[in-house]
Coordinates of N, CA and C in Angstrom, one line a residue:
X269 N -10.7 6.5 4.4 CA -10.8 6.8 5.8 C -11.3 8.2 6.0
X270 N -12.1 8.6 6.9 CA -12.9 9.8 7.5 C -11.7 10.7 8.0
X271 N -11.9 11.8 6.9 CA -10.7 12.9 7.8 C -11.0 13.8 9.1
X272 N -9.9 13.7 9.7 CA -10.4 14.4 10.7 C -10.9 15.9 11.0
X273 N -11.1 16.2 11.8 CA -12.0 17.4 11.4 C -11.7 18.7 12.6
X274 N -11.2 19.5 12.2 CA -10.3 20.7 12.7 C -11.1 21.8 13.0
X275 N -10.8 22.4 13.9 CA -11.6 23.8 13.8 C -10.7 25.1 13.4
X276 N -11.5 26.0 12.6 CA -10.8 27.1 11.7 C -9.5 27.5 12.8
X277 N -9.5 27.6 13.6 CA -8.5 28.2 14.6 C -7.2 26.7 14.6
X278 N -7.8 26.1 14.6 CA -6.8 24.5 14.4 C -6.1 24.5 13.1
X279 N -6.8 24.9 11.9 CA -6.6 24.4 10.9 C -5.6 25.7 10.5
X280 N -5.9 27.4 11.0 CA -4.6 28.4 10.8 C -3.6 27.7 11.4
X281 N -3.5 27.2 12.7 CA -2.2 26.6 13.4 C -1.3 25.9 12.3
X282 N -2.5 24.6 12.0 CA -1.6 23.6 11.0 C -1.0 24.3 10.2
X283 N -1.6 24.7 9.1 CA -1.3 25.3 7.9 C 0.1 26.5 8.3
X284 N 0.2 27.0 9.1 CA 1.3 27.8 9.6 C 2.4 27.1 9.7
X285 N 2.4 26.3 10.4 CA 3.2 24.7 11.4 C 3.5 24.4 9.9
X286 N 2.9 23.9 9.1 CA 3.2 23.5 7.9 C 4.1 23.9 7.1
X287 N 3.9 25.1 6.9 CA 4.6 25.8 5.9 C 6.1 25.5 6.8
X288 N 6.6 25.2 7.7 CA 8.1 25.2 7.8 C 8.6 24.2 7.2
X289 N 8.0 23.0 6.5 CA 8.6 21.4 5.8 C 8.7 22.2 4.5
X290 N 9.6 21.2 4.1 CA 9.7 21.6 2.5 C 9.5 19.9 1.3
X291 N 9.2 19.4 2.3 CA 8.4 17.8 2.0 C 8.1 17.4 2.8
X292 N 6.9 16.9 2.8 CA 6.1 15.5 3.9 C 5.6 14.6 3.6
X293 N 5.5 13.5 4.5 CA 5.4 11.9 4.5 C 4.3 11.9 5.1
X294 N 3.7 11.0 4.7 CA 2.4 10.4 5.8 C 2.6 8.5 5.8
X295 N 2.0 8.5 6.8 CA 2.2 6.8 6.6 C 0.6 6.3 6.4
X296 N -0.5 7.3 6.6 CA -1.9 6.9 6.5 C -2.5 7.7 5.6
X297 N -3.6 7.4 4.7 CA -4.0 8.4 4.1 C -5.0 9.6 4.6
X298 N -5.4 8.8 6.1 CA -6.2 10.0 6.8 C -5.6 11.4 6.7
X299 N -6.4 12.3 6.2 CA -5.8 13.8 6.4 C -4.8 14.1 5.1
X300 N -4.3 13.0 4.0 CA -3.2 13.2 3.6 C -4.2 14.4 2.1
X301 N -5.2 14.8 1.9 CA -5.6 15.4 0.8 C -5.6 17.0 1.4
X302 N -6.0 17.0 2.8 CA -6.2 17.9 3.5 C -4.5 18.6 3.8
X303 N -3.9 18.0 3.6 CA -2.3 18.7 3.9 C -1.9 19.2 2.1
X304 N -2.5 18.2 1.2 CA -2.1 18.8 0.2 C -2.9 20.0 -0.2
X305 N -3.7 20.3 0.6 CA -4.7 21.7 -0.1 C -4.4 22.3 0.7
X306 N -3.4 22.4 1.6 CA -3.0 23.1 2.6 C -1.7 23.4 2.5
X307 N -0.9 23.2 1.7 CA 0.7 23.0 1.2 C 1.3 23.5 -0.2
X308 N 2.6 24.4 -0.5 CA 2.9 24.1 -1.5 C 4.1 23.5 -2.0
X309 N 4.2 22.1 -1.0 CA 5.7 21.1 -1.2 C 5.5 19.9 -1.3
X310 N 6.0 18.9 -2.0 CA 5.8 17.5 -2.2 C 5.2 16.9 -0.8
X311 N 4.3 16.2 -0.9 CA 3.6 15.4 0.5 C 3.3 14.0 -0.4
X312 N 3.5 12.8 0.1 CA 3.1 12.0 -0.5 C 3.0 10.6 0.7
X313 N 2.7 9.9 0.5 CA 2.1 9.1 1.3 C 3.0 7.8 1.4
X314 N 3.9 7.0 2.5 CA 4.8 6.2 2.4 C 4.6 5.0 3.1
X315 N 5.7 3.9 3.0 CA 5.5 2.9 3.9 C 6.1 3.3 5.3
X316 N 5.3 2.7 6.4 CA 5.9 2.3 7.8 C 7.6 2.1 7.9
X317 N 8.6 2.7 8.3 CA 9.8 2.7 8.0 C 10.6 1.2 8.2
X318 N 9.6 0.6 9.1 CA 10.2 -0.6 9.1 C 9.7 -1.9 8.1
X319 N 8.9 -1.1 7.2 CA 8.7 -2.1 5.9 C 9.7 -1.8 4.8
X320 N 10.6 -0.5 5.2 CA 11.7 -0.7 4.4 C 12.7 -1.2 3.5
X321 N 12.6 -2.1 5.1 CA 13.9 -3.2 4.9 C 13.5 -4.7 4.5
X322 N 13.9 -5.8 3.6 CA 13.7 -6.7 3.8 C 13.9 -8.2 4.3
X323 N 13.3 -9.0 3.9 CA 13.2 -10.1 5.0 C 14.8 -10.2 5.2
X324 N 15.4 -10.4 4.2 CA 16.9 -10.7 4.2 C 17.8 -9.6 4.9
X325 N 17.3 -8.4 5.0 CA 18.0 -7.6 5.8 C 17.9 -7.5 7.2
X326 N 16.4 -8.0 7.5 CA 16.2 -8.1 9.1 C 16.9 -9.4 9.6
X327 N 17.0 -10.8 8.6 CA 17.8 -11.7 9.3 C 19.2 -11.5 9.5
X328 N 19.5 -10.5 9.2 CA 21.2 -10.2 10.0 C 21.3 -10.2 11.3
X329 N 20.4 -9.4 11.9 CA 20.0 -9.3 12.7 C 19.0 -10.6 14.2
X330 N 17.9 -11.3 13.3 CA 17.6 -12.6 13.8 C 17.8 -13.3 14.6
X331 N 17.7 -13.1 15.7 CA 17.9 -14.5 16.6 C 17.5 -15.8 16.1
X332 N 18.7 -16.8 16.5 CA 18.6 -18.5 16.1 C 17.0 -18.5 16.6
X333 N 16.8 -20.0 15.7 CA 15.4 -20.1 16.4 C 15.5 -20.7 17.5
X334 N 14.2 -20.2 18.2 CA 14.2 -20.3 20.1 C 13.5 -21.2 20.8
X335 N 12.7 -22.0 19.8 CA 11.3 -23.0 19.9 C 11.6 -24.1 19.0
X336 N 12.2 -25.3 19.4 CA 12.3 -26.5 18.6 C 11.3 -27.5 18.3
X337 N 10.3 -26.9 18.9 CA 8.7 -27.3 18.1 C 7.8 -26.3 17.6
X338 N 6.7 -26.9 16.3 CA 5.9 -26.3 16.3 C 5.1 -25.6 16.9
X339 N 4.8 -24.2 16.9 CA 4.0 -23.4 17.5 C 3.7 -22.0 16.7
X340 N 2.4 -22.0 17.2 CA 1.4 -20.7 16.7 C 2.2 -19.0 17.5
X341 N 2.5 -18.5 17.4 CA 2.6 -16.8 18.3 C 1.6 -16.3 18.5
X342 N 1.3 -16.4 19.6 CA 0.4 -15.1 19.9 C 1.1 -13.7 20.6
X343 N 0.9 -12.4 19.8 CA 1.3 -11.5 20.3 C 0.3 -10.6 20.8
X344 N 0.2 -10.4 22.0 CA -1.3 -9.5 22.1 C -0.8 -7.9 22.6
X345 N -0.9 -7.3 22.0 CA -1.0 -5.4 22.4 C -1.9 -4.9 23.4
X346 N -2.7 -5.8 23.5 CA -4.2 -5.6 24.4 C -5.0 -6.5 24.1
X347 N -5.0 -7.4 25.7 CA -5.8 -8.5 26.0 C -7.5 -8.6 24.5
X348 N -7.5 -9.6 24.2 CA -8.7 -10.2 23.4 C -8.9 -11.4 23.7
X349 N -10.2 -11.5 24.1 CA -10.3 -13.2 24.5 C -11.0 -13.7 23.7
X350 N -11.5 -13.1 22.5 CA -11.6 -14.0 21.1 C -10.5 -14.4 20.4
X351 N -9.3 -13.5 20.8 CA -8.2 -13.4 19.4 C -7.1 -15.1 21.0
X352 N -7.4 -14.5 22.0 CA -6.6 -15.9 23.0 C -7.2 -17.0 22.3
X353 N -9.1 -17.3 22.6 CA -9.1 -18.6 22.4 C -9.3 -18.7 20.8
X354 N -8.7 -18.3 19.9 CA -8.8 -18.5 18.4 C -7.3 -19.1 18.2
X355 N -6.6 -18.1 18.8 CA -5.0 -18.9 18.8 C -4.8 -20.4 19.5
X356 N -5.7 -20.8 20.9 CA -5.7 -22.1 21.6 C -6.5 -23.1 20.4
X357 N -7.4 -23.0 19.5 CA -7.8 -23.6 19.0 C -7.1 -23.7 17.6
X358 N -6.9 -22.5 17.1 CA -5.7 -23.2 16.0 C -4.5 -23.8 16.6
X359 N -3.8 -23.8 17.8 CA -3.0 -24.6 18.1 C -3.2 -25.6 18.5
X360 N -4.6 -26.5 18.5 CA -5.0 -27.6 18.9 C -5.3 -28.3 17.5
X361 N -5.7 -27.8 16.4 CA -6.0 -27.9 15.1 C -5.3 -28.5 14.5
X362 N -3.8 -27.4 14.9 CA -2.6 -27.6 14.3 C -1.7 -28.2 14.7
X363 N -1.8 -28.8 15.9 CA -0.9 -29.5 16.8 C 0.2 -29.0 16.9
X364 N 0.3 -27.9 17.9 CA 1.2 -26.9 17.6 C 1.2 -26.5 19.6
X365 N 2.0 -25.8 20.0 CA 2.0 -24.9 21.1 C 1.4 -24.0 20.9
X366 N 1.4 -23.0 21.8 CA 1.1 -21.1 21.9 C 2.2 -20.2 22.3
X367 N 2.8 -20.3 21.5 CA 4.0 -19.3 22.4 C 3.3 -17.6 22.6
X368 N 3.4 -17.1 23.6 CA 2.5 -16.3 23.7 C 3.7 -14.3 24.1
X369 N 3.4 -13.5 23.5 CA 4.3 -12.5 23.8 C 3.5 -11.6 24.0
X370 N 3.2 -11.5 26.0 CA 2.4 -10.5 26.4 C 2.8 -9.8 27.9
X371 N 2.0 -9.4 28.3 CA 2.4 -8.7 29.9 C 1.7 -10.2 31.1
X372 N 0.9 -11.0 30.4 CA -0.1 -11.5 30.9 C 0.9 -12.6 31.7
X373 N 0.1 -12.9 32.9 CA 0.6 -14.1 34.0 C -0.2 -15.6 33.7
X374 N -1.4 -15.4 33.6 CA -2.3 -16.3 34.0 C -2.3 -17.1 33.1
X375 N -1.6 -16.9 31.7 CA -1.6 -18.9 30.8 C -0.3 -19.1 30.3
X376 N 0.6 -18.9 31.8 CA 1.6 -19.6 31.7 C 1.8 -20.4 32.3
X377 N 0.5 -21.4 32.8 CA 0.5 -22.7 32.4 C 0.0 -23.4 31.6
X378 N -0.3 -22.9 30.3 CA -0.8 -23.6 29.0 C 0.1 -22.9 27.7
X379 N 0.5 -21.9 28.2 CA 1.4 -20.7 27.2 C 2.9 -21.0 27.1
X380 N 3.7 -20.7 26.3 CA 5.3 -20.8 26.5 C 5.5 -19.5 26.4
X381 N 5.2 -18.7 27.5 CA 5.6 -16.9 27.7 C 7.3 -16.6 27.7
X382 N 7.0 -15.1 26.6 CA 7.7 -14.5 26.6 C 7.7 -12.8 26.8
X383 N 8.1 -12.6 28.1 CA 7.3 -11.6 29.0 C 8.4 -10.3 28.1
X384 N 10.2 -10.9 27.8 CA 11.1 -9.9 27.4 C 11.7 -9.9 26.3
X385 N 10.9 -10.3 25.3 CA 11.3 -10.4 24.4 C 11.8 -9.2 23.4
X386 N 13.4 -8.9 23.0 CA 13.6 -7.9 22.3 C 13.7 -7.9 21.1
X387 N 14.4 -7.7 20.1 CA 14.1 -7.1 18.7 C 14.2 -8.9 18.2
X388 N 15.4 -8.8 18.2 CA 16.0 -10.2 17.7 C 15.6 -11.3 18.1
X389 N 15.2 -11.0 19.2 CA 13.8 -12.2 19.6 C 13.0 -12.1 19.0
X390 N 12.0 -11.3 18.6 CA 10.8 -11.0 18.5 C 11.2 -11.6 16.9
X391 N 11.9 -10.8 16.0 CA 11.9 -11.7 15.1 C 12.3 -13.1 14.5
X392 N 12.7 -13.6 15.6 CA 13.3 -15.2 15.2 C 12.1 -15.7 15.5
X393 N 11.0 -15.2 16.7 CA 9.3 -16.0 17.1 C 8.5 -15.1 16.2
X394 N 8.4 -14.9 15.3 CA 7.6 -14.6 14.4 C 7.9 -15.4 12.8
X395 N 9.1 -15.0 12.6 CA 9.9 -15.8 11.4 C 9.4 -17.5 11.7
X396 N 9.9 -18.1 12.6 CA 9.5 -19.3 13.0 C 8.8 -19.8 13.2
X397 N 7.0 -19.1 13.3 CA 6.6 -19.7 13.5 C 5.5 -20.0 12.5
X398 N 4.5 -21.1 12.9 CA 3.6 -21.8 11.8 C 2.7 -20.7 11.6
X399 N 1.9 -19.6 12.5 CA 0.9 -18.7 12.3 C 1.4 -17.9 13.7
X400 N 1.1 -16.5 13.1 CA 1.0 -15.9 13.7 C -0.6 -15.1 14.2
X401 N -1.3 -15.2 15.3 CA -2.5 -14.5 15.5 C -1.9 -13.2 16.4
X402 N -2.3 -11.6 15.9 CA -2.1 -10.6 17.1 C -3.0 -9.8 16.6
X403 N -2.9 -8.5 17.6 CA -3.7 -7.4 17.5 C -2.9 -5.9 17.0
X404 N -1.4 -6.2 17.1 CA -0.7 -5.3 16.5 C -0.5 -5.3 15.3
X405 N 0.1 -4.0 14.6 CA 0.5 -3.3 13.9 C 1.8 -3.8 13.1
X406 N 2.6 -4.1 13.9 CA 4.0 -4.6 13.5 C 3.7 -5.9 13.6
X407 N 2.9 -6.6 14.1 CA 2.9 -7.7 14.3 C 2.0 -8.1 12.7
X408 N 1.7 -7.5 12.2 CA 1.3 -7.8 10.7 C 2.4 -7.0 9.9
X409 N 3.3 -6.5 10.3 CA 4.1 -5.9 9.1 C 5.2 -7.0 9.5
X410 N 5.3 -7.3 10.5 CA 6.9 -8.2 10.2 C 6.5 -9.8 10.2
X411 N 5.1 -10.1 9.9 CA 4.8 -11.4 10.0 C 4.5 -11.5 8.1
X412 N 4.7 -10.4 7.5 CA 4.1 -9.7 6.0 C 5.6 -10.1 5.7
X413 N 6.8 -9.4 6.2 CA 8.1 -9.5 5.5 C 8.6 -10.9 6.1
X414 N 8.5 -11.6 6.9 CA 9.0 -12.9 7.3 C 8.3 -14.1 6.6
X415 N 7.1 -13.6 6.2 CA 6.6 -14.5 4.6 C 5.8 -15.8 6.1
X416 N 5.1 -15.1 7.2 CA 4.7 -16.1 7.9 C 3.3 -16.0 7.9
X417 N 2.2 -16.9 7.6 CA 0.7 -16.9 7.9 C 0.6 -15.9 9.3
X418 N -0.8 -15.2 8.7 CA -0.9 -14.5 10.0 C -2.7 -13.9 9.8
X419 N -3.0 -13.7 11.2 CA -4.3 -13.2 11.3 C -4.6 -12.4 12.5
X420 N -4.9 -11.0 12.2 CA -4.8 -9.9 12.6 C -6.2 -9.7 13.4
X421 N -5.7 -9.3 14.5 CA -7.9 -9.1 15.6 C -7.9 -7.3 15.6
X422 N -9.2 -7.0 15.6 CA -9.3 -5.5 16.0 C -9.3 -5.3 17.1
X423 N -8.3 -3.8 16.5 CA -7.8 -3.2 18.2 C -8.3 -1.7 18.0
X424 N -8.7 -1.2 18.6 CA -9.4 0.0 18.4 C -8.6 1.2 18.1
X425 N -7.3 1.2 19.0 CA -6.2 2.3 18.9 C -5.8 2.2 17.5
X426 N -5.8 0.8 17.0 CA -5.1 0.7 15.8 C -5.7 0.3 14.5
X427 N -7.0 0.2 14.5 CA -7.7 -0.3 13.6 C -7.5 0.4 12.1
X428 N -7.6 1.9 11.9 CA -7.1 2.5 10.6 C -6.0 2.0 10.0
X429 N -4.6 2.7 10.9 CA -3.3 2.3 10.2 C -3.5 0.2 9.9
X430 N -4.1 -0.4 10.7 CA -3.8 -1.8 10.6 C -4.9 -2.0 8.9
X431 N -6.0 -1.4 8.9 CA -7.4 -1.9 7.8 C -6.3 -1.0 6.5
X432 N -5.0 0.2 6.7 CA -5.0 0.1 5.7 C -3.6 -0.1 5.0
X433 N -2.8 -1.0 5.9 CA -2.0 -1.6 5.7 C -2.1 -3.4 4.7
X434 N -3.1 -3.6 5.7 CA -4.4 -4.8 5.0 C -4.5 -4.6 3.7
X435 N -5.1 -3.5 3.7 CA -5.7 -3.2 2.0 C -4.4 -2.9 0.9
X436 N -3.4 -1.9 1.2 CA -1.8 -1.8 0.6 C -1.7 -3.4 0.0
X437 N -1.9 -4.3 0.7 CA -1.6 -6.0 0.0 C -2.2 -6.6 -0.1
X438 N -3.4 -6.4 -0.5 CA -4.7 -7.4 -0.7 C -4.8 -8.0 0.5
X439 N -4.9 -7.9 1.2 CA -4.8 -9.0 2.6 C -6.2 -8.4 3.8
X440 N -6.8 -7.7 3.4 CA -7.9 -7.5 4.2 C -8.8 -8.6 4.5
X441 N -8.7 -9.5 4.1 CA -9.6 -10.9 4.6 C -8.8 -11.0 5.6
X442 N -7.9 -11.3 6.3 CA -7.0 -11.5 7.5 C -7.4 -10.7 8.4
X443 N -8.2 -10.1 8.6 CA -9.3 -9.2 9.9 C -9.9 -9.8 10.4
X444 N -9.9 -10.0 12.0 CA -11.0 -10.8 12.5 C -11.5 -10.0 13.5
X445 N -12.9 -10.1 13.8 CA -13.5 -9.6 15.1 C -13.9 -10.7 16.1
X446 N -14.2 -11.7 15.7 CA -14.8 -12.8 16.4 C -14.2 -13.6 17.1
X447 N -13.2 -14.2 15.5 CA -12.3 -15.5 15.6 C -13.0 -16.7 14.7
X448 N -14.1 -16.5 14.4 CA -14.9 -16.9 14.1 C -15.2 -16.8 12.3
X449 N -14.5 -16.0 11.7 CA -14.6 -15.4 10.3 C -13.9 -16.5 10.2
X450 N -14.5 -17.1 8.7 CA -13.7 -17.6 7.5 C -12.6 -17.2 7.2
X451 N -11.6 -17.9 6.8 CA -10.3 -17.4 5.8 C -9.9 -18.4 4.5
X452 N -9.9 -18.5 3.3 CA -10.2 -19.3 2.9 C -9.4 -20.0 2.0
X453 N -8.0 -19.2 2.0 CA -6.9 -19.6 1.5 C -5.6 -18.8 2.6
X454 N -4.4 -19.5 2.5 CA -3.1 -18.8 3.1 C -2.9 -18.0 1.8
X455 N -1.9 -16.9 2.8 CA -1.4 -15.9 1.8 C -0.3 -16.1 1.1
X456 N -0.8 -15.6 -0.3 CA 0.3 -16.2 -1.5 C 1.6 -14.9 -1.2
X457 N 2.8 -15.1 -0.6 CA 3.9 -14.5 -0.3 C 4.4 -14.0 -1.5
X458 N 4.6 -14.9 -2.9 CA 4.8 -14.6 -4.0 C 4.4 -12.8 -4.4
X459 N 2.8 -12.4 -4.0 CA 2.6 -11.6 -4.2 C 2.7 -10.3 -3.3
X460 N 2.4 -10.7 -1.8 CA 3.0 -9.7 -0.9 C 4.4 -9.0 -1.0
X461 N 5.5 -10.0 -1.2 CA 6.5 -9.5 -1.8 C 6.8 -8.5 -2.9
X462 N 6.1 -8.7 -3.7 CA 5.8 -7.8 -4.9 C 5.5 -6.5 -4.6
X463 N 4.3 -6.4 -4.2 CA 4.0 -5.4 -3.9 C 4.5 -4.5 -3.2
X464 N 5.1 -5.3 -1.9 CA 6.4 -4.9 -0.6 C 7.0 -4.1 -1.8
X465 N 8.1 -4.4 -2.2 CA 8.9 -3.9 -3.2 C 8.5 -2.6 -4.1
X466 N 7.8 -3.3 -4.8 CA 7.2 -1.8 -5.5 C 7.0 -0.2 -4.8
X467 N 6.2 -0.8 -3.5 CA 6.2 0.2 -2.5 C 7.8 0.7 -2.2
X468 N 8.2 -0.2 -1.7 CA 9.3 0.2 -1.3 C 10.2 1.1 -2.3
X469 N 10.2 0.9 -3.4 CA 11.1 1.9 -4.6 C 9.8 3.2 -4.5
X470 N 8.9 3.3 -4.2 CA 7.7 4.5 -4.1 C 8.6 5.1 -2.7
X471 N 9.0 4.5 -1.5 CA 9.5 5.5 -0.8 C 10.0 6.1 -0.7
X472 N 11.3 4.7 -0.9 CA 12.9 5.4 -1.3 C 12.9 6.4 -2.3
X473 N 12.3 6.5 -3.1 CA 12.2 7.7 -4.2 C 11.8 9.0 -3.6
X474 N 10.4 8.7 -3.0 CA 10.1 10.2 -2.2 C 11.3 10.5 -1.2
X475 N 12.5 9.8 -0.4 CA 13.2 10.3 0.3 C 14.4 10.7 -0.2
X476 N 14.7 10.4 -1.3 CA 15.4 10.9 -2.1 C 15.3 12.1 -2.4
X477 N 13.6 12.4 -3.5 CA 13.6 13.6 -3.5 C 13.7 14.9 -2.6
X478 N 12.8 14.3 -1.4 CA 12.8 14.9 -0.3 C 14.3 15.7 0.1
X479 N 15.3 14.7 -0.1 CA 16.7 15.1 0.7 C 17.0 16.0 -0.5
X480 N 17.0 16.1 -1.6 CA 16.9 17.0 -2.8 C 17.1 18.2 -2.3
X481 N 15.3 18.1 -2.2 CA 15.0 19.5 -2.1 C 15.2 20.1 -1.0
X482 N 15.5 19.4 0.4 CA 16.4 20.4 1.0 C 17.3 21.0 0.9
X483 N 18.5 20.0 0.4 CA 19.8 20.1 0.1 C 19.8 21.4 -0.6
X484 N 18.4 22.2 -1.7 CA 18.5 23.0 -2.5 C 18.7 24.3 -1.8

């Protein structure tokens, strides 16, 4: 990813600002080379805090399931009307509903809207469902730990952290701009998991240290 780019009067601020940590996290690697030439304290690069936890720890939490039929989720962050009619057509494919989790009024008469959905909702309609299509962020990290098919649209606010979340699990084929891109196998969970984990002992470790070295 293209680092961003500071002006010398920016970059005294940081580097000043800086020096009060005595470890730092990044969740992206944008910028993360530029803090370490800029630092002399552990920086290291981690997961999203809520890939932390796993599937089995978020279903404590879980709401029962809330949809006693098949259906696709669509969560949209910001309207896409490639990523709407790609979700209407895999749910006609799939003979499935749309349950749909947005601000939007206008296809709730073809939609099963969920305008309030909170935590424990949110993950019992994602966990449950046959595919998930969105444009968020979280909406590919908890559709990642809920072990549910999913296919991600570009959003512009979020396109970095999402392309390199993608790439952390081999899953960058799951990008779409169209709706229209091939996909040409579901994702083998076996191995997202894996890797989930591995990461995950890479954070917990750095927070550990981290608390260390304050504690010092």
């Amino acid at each position: 990813p293209q680092t961003n780019v500071f002006e010398n009067e920016d970059l005294d601020t940081l580097k000043s600002r800086l020096k009060n940590f005595k470890a730092i996290s990044v969740r992206e690697s944008t910028n993360l080379e530029l803090i370490k030439e800029n630092v002399d304290v552990l920086v290291q690069r981690v997961l999203d805090p809520t890939l932390l936890f796993t599937k089995k720890e978020y279903e404590v939490i879980t709401e029962k399931r809330l949809i006693d039929e098949p259906y696709i989720l669509l969560y949209a962050r910001r309207y896409n009307k490639a990523m709407e009619e790609y979700a209407d057509k895999l749910a006609k494919e799939m003979n499935c509903k749309v349950v749909e989790i947005s601000l939007r009024a206008t296809n709730a008469d073809r939609h099963i809207m969920f305008y309030e959905a909170g935590v424990e909702e949110f993950l019992s309609l994602v966990k449950n469902a046959e595919y998930v299509v969105t444009n968020s962020f979280h909406g590919v990290i908890f559709s990642a730990i809920m072990n549910t098919q999913f296919s991600v649209f570009s959003r512009e606010q979020a396109d970095t952290k999402i392309d390199e979340l993608l790439d952390s699990l081999n899953l960058s084929e799951r990008k779409m701009i169209t709706g229209k891109e091939k996909i040409d196998s579901g994702i083998d969970f076996l191995k997202v998991d894996e890797i989930l984990e591995n990461k995950r002992k890479e954070s917990i470790n750095y927070l550990i240290k981290a608390l260390e070295i304050v504690e010092e």
